[in-house]
mmCIF file of C-alpha atoms in Angstrom:
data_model
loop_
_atom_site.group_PDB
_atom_site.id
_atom_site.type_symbol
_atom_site.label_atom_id
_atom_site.label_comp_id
_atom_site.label_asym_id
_atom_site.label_seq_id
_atom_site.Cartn_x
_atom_site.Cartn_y
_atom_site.Cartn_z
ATOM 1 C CA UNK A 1 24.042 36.849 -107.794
ATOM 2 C CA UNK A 2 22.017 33.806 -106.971
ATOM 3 C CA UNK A 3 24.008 31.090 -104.859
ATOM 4 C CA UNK A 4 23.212 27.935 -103.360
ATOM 5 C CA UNK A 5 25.147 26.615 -99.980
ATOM 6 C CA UNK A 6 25.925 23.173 -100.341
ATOM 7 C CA UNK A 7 26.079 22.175 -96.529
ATOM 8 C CA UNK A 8 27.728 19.160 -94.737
ATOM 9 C CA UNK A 9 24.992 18.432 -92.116
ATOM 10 C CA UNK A 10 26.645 16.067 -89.554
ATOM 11 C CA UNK A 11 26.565 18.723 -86.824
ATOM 12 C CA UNK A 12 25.550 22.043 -86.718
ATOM 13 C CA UNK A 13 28.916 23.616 -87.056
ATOM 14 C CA UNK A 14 28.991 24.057 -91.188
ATOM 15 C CA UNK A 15 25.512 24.972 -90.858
ATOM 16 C CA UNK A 16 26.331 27.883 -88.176
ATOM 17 C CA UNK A 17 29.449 28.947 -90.186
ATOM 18 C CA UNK A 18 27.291 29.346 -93.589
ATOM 19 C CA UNK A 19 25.038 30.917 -92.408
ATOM 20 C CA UNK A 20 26.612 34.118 -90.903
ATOM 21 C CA UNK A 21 28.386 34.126 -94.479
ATOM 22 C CA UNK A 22 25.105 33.924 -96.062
ATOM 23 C CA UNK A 23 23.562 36.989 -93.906
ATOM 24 C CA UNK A 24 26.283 38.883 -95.562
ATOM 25 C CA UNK A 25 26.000 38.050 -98.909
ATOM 26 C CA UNK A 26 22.374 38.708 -98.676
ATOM 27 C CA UNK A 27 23.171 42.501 -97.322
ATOM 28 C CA UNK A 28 25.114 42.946 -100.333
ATOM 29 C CA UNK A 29 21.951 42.151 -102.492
ATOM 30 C CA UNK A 30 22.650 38.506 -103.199
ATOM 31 C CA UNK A 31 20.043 35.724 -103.261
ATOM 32 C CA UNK A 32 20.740 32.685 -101.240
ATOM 33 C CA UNK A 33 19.251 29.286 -100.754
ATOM 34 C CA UNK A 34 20.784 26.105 -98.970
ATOM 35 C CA UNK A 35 20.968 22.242 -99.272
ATOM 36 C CA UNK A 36 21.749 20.107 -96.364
ATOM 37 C CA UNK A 37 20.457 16.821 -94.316
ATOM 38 C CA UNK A 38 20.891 15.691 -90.605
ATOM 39 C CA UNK A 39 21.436 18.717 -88.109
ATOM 40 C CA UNK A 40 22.520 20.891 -90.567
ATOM 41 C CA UNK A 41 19.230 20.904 -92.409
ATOM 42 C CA UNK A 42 17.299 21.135 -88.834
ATOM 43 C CA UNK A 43 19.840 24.328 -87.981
ATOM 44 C CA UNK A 44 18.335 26.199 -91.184
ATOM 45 C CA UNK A 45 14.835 25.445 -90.927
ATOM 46 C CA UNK A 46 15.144 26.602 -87.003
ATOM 47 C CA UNK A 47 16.847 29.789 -88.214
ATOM 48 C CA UNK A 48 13.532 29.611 -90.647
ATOM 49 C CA UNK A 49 15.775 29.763 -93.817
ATOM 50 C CA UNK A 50 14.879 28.463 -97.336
ATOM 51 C CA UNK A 51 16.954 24.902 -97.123
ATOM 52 C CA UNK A 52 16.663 22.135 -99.273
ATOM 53 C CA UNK A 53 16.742 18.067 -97.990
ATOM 54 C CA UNK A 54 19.540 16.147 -99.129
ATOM 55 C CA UNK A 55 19.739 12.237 -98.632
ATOM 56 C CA UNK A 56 20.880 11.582 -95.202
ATOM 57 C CA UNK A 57 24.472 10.402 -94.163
ATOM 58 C CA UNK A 58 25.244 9.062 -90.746
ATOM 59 C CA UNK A 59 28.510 7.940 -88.671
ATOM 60 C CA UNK A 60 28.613 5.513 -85.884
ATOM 61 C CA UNK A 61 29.444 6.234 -82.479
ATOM 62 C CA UNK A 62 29.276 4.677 -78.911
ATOM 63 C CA UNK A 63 30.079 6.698 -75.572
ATOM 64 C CA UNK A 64 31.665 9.595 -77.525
ATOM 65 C CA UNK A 65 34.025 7.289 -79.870
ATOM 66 C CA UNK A 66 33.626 7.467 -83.751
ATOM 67 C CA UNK A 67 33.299 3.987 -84.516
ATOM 68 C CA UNK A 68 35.496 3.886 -88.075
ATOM 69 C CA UNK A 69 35.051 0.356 -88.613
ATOM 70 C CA UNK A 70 31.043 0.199 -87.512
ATOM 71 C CA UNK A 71 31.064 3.282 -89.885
ATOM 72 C CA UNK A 72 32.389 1.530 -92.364
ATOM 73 C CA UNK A 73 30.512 -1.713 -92.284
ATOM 74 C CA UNK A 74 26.982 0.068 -92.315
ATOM 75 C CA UNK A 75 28.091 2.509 -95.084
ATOM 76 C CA UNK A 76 27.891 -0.463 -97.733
ATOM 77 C CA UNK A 77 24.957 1.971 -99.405
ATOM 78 C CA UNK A 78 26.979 5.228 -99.399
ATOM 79 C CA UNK A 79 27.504 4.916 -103.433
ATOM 80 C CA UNK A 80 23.779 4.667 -103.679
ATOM 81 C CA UNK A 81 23.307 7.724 -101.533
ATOM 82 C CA UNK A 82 26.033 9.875 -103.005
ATOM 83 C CA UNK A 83 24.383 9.128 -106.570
ATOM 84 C CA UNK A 84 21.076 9.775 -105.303
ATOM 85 C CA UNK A 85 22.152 12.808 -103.485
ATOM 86 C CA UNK A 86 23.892 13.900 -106.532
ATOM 87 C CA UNK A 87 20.583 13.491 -108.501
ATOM 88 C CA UNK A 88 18.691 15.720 -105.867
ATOM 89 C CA UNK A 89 21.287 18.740 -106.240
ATOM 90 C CA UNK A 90 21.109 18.213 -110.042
ATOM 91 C CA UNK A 91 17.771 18.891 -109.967
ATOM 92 C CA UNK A 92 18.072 21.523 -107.562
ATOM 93 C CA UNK A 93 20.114 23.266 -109.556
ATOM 94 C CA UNK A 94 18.003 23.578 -112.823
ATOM 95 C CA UNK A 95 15.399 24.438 -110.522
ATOM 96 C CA UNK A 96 16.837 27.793 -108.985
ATOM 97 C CA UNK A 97 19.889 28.332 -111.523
ATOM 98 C CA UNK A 98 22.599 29.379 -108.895
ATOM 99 C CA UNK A 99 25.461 31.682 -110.402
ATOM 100 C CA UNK A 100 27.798 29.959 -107.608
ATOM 101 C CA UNK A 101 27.910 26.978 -105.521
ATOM 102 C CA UNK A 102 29.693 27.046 -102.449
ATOM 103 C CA UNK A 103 29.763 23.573 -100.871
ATOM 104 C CA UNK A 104 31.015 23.355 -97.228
ATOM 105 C CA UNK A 105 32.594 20.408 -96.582
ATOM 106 C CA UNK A 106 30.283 18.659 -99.324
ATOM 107 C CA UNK A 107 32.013 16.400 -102.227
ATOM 108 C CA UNK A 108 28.726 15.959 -104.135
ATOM 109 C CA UNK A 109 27.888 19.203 -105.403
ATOM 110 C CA UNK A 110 31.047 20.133 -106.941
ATOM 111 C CA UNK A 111 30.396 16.991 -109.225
ATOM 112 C CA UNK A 112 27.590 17.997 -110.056
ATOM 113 C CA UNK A 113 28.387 21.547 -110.736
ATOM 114 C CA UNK A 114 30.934 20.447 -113.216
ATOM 115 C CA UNK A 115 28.651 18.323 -114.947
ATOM 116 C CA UNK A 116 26.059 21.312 -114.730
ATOM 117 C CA UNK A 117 29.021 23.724 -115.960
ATOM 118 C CA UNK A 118 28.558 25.412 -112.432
ATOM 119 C CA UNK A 119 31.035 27.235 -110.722
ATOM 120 C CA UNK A 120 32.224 25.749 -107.157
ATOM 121 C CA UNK A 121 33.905 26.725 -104.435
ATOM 122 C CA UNK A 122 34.665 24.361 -101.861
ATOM 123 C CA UNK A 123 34.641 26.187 -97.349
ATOM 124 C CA UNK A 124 36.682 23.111 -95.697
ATOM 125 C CA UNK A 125 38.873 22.847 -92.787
ATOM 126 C CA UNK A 126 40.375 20.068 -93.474
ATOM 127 C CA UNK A 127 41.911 18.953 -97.060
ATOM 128 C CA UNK A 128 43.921 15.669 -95.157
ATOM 129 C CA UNK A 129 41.162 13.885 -94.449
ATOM 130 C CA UNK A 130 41.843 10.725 -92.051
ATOM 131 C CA UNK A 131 40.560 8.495 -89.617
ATOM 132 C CA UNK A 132 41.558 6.825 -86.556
ATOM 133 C CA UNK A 133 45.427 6.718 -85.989
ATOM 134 C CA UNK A 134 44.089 3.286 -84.779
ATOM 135 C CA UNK A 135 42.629 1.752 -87.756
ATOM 136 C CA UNK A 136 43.512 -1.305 -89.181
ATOM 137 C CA UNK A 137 44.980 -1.902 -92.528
ATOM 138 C CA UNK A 138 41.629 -2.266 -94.679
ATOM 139 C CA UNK A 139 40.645 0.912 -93.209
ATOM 140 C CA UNK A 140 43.665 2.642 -94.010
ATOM 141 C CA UNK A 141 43.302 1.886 -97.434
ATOM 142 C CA UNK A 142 40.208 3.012 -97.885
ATOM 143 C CA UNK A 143 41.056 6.290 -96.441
ATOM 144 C CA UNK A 144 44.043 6.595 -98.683
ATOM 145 C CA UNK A 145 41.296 5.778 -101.678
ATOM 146 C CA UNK A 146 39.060 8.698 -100.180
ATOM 147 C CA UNK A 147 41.657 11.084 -99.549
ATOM 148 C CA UNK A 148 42.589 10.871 -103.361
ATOM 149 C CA UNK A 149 38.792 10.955 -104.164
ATOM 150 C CA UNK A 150 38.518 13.787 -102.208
ATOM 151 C CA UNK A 151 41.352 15.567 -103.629
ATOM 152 C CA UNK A 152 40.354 14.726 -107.483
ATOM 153 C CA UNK A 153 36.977 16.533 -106.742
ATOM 154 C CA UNK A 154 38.751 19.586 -104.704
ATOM 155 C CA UNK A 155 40.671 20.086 -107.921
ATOM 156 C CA UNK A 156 37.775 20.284 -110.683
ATOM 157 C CA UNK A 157 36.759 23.177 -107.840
ATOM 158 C CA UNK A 158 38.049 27.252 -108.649
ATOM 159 C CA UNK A 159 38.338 28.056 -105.229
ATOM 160 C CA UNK A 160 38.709 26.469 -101.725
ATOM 161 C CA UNK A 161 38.168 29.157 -98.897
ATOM 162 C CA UNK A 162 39.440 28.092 -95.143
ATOM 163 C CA UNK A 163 38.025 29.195 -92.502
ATOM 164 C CA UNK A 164 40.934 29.888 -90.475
ATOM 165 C CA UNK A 165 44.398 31.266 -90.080
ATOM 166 C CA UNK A 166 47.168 30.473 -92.097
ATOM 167 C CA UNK A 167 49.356 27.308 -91.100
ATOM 168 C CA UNK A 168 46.395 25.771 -89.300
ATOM 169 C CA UNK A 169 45.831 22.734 -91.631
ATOM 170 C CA UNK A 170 48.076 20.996 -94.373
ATOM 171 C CA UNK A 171 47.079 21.819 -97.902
ATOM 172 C CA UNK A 172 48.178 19.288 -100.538
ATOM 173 C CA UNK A 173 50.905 20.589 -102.913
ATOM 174 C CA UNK A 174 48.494 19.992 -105.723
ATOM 175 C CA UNK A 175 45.703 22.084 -104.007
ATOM 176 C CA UNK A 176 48.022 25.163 -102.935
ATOM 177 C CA UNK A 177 47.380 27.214 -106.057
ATOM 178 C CA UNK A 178 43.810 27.692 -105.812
ATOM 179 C CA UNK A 179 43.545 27.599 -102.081
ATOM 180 C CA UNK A 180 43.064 30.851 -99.637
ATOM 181 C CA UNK A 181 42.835 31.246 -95.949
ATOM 182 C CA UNK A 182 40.562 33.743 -95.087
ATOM 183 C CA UNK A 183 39.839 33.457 -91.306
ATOM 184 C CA UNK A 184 37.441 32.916 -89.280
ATOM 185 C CA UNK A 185 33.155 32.769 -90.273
ATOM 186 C CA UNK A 186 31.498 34.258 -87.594
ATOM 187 C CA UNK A 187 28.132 35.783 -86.673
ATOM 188 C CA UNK A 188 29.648 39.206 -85.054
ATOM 189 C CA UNK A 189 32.493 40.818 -85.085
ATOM 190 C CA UNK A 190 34.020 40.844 -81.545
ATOM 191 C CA UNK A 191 33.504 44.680 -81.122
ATOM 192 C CA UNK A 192 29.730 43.571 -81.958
ATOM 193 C CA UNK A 193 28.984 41.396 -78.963
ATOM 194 C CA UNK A 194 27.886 43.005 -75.674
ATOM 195 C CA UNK A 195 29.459 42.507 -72.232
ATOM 196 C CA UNK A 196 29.565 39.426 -70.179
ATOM 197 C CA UNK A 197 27.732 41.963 -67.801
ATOM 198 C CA UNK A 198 25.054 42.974 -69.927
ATOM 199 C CA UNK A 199 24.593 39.171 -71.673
ATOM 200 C CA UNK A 200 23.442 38.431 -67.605
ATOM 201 C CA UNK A 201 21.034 40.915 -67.436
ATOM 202 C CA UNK A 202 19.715 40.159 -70.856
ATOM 203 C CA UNK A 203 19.499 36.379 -69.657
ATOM 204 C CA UNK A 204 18.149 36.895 -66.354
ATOM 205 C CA UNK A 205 21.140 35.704 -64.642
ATOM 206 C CA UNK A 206 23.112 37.205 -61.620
ATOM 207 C CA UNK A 207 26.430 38.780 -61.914
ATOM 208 C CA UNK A 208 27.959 36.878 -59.198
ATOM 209 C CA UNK A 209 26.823 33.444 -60.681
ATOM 210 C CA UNK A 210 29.101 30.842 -61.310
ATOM 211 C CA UNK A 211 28.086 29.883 -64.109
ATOM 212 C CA UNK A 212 29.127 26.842 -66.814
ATOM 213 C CA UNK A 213 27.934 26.048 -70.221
ATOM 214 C CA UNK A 214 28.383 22.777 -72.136
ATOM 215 C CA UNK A 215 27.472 22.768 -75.815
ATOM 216 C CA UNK A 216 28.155 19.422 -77.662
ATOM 217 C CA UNK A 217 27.169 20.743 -81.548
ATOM 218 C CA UNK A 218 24.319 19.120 -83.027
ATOM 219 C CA UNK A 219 25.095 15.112 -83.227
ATOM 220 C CA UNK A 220 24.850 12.646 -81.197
ATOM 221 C CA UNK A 221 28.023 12.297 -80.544
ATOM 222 C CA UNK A 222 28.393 14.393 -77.053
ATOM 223 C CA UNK A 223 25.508 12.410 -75.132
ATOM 224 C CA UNK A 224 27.895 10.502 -72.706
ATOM 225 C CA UNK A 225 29.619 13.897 -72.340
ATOM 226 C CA UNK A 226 26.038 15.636 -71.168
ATOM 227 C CA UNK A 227 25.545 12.207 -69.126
ATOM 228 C CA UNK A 228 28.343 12.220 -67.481
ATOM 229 C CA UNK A 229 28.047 16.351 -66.354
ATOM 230 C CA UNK A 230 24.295 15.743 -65.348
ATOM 231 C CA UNK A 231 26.027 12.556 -63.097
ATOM 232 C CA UNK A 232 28.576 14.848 -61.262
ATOM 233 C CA UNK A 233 26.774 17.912 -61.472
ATOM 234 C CA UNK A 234 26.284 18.557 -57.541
ATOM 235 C CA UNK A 235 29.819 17.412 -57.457
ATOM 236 C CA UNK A 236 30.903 20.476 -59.507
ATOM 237 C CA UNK A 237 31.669 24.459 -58.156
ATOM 238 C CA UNK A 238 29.217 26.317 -60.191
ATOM 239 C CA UNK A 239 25.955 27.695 -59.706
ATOM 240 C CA UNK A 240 24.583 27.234 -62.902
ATOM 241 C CA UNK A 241 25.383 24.518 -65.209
ATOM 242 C CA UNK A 242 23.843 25.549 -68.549
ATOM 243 C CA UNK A 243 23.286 22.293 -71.063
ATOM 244 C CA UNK A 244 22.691 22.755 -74.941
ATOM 245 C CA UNK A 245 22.228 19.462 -76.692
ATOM 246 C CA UNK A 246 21.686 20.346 -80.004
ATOM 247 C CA UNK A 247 18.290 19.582 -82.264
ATOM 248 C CA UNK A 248 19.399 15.922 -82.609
ATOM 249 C CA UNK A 249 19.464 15.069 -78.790
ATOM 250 C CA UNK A 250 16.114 14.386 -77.015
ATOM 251 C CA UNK A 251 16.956 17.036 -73.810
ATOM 252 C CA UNK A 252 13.709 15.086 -71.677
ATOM 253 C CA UNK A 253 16.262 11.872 -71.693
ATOM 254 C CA UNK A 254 19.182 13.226 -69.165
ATOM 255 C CA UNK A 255 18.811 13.230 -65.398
ATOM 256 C CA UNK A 256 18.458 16.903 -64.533
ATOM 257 C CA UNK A 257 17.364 16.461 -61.183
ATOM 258 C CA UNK A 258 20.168 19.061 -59.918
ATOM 259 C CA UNK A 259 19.073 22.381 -59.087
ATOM 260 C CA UNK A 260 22.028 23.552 -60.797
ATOM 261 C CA UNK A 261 21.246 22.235 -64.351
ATOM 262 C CA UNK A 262 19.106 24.066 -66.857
ATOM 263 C CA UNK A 263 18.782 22.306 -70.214
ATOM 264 C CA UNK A 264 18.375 23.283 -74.037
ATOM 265 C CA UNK A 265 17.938 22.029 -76.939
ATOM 266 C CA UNK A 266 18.720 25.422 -79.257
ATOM 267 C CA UNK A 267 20.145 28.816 -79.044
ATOM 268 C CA UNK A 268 19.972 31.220 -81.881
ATOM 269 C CA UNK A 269 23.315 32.736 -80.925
ATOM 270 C CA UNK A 270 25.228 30.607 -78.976
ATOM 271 C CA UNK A 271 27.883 32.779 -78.593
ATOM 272 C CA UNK A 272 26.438 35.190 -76.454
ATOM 273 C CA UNK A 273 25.605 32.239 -73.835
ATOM 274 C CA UNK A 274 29.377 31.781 -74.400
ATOM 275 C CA UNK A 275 30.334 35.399 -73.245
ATOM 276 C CA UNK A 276 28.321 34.912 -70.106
ATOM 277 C CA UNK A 277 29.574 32.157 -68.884
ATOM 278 C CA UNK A 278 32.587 32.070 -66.930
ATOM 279 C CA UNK A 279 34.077 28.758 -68.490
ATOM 280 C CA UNK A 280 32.766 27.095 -71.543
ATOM 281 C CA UNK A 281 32.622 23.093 -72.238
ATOM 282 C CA UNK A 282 32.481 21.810 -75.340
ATOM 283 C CA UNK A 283 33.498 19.007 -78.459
ATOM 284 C CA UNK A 284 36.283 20.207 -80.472
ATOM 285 C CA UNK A 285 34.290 21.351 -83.670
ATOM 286 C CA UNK A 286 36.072 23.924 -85.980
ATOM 287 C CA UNK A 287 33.640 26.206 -85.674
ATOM 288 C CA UNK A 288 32.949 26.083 -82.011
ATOM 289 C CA UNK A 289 36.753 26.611 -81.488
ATOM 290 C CA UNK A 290 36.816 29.365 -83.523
ATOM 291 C CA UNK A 291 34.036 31.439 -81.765
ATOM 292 C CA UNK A 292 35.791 30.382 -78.695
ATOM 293 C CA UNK A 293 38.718 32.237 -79.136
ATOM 294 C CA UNK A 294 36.533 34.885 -80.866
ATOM 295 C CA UNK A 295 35.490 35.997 -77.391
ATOM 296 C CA UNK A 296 38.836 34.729 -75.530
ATOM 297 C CA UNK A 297 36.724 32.170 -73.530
ATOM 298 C CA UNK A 298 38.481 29.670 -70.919
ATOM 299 C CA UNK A 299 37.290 26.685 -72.154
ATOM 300 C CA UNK A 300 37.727 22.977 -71.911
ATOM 301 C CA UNK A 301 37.291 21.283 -75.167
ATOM 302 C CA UNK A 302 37.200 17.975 -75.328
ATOM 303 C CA UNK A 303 37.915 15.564 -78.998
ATOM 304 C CA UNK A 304 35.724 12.950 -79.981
ATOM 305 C CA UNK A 305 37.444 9.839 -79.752
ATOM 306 C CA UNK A 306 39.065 8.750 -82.730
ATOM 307 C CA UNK A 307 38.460 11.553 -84.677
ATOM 308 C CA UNK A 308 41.346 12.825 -86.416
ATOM 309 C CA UNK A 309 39.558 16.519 -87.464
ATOM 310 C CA UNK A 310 38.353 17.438 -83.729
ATOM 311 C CA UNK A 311 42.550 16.008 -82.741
ATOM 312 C CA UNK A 312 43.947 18.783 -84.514
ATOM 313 C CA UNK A 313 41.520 21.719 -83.807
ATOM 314 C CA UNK A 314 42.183 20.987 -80.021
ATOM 315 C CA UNK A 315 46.122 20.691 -80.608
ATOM 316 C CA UNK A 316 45.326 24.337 -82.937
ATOM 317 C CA UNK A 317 43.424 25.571 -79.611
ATOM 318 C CA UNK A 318 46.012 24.855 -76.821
ATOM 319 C CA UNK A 319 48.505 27.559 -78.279
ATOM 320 C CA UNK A 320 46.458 29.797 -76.991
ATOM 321 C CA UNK A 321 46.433 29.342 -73.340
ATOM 322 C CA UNK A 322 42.778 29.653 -73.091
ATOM 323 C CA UNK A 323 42.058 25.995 -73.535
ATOM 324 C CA UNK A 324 42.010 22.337 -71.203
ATOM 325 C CA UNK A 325 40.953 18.784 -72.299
ATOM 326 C CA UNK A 326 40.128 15.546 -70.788
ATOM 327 C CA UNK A 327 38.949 12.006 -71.927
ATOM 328 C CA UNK A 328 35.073 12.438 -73.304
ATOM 329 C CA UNK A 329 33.835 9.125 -71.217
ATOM 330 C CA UNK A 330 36.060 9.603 -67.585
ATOM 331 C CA UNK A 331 33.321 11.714 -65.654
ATOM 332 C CA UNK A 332 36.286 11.415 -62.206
ATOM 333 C CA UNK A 333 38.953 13.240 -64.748
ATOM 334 C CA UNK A 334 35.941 15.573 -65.870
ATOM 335 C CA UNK A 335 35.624 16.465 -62.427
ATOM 336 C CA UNK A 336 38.835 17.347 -61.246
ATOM 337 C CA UNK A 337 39.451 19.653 -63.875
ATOM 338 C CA UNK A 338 36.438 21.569 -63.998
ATOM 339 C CA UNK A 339 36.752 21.956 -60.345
ATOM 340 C CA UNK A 340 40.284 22.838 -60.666
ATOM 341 C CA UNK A 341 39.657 25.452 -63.842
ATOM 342 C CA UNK A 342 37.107 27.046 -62.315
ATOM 343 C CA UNK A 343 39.174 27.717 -58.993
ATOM 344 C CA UNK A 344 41.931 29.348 -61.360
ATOM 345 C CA UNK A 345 39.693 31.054 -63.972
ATOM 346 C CA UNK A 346 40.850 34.807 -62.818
ATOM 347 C CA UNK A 347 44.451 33.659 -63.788
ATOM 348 C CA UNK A 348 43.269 32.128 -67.257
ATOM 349 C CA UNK A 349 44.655 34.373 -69.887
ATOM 350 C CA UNK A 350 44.922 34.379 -73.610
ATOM 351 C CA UNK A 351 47.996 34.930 -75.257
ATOM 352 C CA UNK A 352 47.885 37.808 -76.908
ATOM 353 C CA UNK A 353 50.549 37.458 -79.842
ATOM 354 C CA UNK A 354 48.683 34.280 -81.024
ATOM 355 C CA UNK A 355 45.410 36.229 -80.132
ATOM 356 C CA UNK A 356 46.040 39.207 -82.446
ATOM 357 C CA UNK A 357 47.216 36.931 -85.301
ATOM 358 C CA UNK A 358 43.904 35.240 -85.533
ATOM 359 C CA UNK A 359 41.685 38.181 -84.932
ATOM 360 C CA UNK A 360 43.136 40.268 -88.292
ATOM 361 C CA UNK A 361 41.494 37.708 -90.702
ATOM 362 C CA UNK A 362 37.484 38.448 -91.057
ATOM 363 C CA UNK A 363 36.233 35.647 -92.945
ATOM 364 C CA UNK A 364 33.126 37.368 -94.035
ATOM 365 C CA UNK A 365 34.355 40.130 -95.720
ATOM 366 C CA UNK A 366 37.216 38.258 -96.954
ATOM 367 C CA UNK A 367 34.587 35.725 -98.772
ATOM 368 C CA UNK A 368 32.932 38.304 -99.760
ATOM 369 C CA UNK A 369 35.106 40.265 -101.655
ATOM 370 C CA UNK A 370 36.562 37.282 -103.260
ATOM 371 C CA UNK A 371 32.950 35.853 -104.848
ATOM 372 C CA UNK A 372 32.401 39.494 -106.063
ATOM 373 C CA UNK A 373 35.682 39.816 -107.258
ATOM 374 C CA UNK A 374 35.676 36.766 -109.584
#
């Protein structure tokens, strides 16, 4: 079967997700290409993957806040680009004649699938859709307008996969029949991933490190939050304070004039600098939560601000007991409870109910079988 990936590219979390899906497909003698812009589009061409360049789309953001209503105001061209982008898959898709689309988090393709007499199916976590709790009323309205947009296109689709657990988003009554949860899209399996022990050998690090890594995805969103650790880094009890910025972040523009601090821009498998580290910061992507709790990592993730998405995958996190937060921009609060998490990290331990639950569902296979079995 030939499939394209449709892939949302603000981040590298989509990207990171599709791709371990697509590395199965392609064992099971499938042929698959992929779309995206932004970091998502960088992610593939760094993992030196056939991707395609779609129009780019940007959000606004200051000191790790998503500006809605600067968003909004610079966004005056987003009809042009979502008819231009539409154009681009369009002709994409008469180029390599996909059997399937599978658009992550994408509301472009699926238009143009139908018009193509494609079929779609939609990866999201998130079928709500919202902004800012904050927003004023003009805003509001035109969330309400997107939501239903959003939900018109999700319908035309014959399948939306989540990439998660049941119960851990709201699914629209009108959505429920052709919805599925199938867990979890990761790289490994957690059997597959070596030892914390080994990972520090393999890395040329020292067992008795203390070591802490702080990944902010691929926007540009977690600057402050790389800022601020580079400000208080000397400040902090580790021994090692291991940086990824993502491709979109210039890593030669932070102050990394602590010993402690080693910075980088890209790691092929994150999660294994995950497992070696004894406590993991990060933004509250979907996807980075979810390989989070793959390996049971103490972590402390922290939302952007007024972003509704990153809100719930954090509130989805704490049942867990694995999982802190603090403000993105408060570098004293950042302090205090790093310092304080790393003092108790022996006594940090998941809960193992909730733990079990989530590991049963293997997203993968569960994709898998359901494209080949329709």
């Amino acid at each position: 079967m030939r499939i394209l990936i449709t892939t949302c590219g603000v981040g590298i979390g989509h990207a990171s997700r599709d791709l371990a899906l697509a590395e199965l497909l392609e064992e099971n003698n499938h042929h698959v290409e992929f779309a995206s812009y932004n970091a998502g589009y960088n992610y593939y061409k760094k993992n030196n993957r056939k991707v395609h360049k779609l129009p780019d789309m940007n959000f606004q953001s200051e000191d790790g806040e998503l500006k809605i209503q600067d968003t909004v105001k610079e966004s005056k061209d987003i009809p042009y680009t979502f008819i231009k982008t539409m154009y681009k898959e369009a002709r994409l898709i008469r180029k390599i004649k996909p059997d399937l689309i599978l658009a992550d988090s994408d509301y472009s393709s699926p238009i143009t699938a139908k018009f193509l007499n494609i079929p779609c199916y939609i990866i999201t976590n998130d079928l709500t859709f919202g902004f800012s709790k904050n927003a004023n009323t003009g805003i509001k309205y035109l969330e309400k307008s997107i939501r239903r947009f959003i939900t018109e296109i999700t319908k035309g689709c014959q399948k939306i996969l989540i990439p998660d657990i049941p119960g851990s988003i709201e699914i629209p009554q009108s959505l429920q029949d052709k919805t599925t949860y199938i867990g979890p899209l990761l790289h490994k399996n957690t059997y597959e991933i070596d030892t914390k022990e080994n990972l520090r050998r393999k890395y040329h690090f020292h067992q008795e490190e203390k070591i802490i890594l702080l990944t902010v995805g691929g926007s540009d969103f977690g600057e402050i939050l790389i800022e601020n650790i580079c400000k208080i880094a000397d400040k902090i009890n580790a021994d090692k304070i291991i940086i990824f910025t993502g491709l979109e972040i210039d890593s030669d523009k932070f102050n990394t004039d602590s010993s402690k601090i080693i910075i980088k821009q890209f790691a092929y498998y994150l999660v294994e600098w995950m497992k070696l580290s004894d406590l993991t910061i990060a933004l509250a992507g979907h996807t980075t939560s979810m390989e989070l709790l793959s390996i049971k990592k103490p972590n402390i993730m922290i939302p952007i601000k007024n972003h509704i998405e990153q809100e719930r995958n954090l509130k989805n996190m704490l049942k867990y007991d694995i999982t802190l937060t603090t403000e993105i921009n408060n570098p004293e609060k950042l302090e205090i409870i790093i310092n304080d998490t790393m003092e108790n990290i022996e006594n940090i331990k998941i809960n193992q109910e909730e733990y079990m639950n989530f590991i049963k569902y293997d997203g993968r296979q569960n994709a898998l079988s359901i494209i080949e079995n329709s």
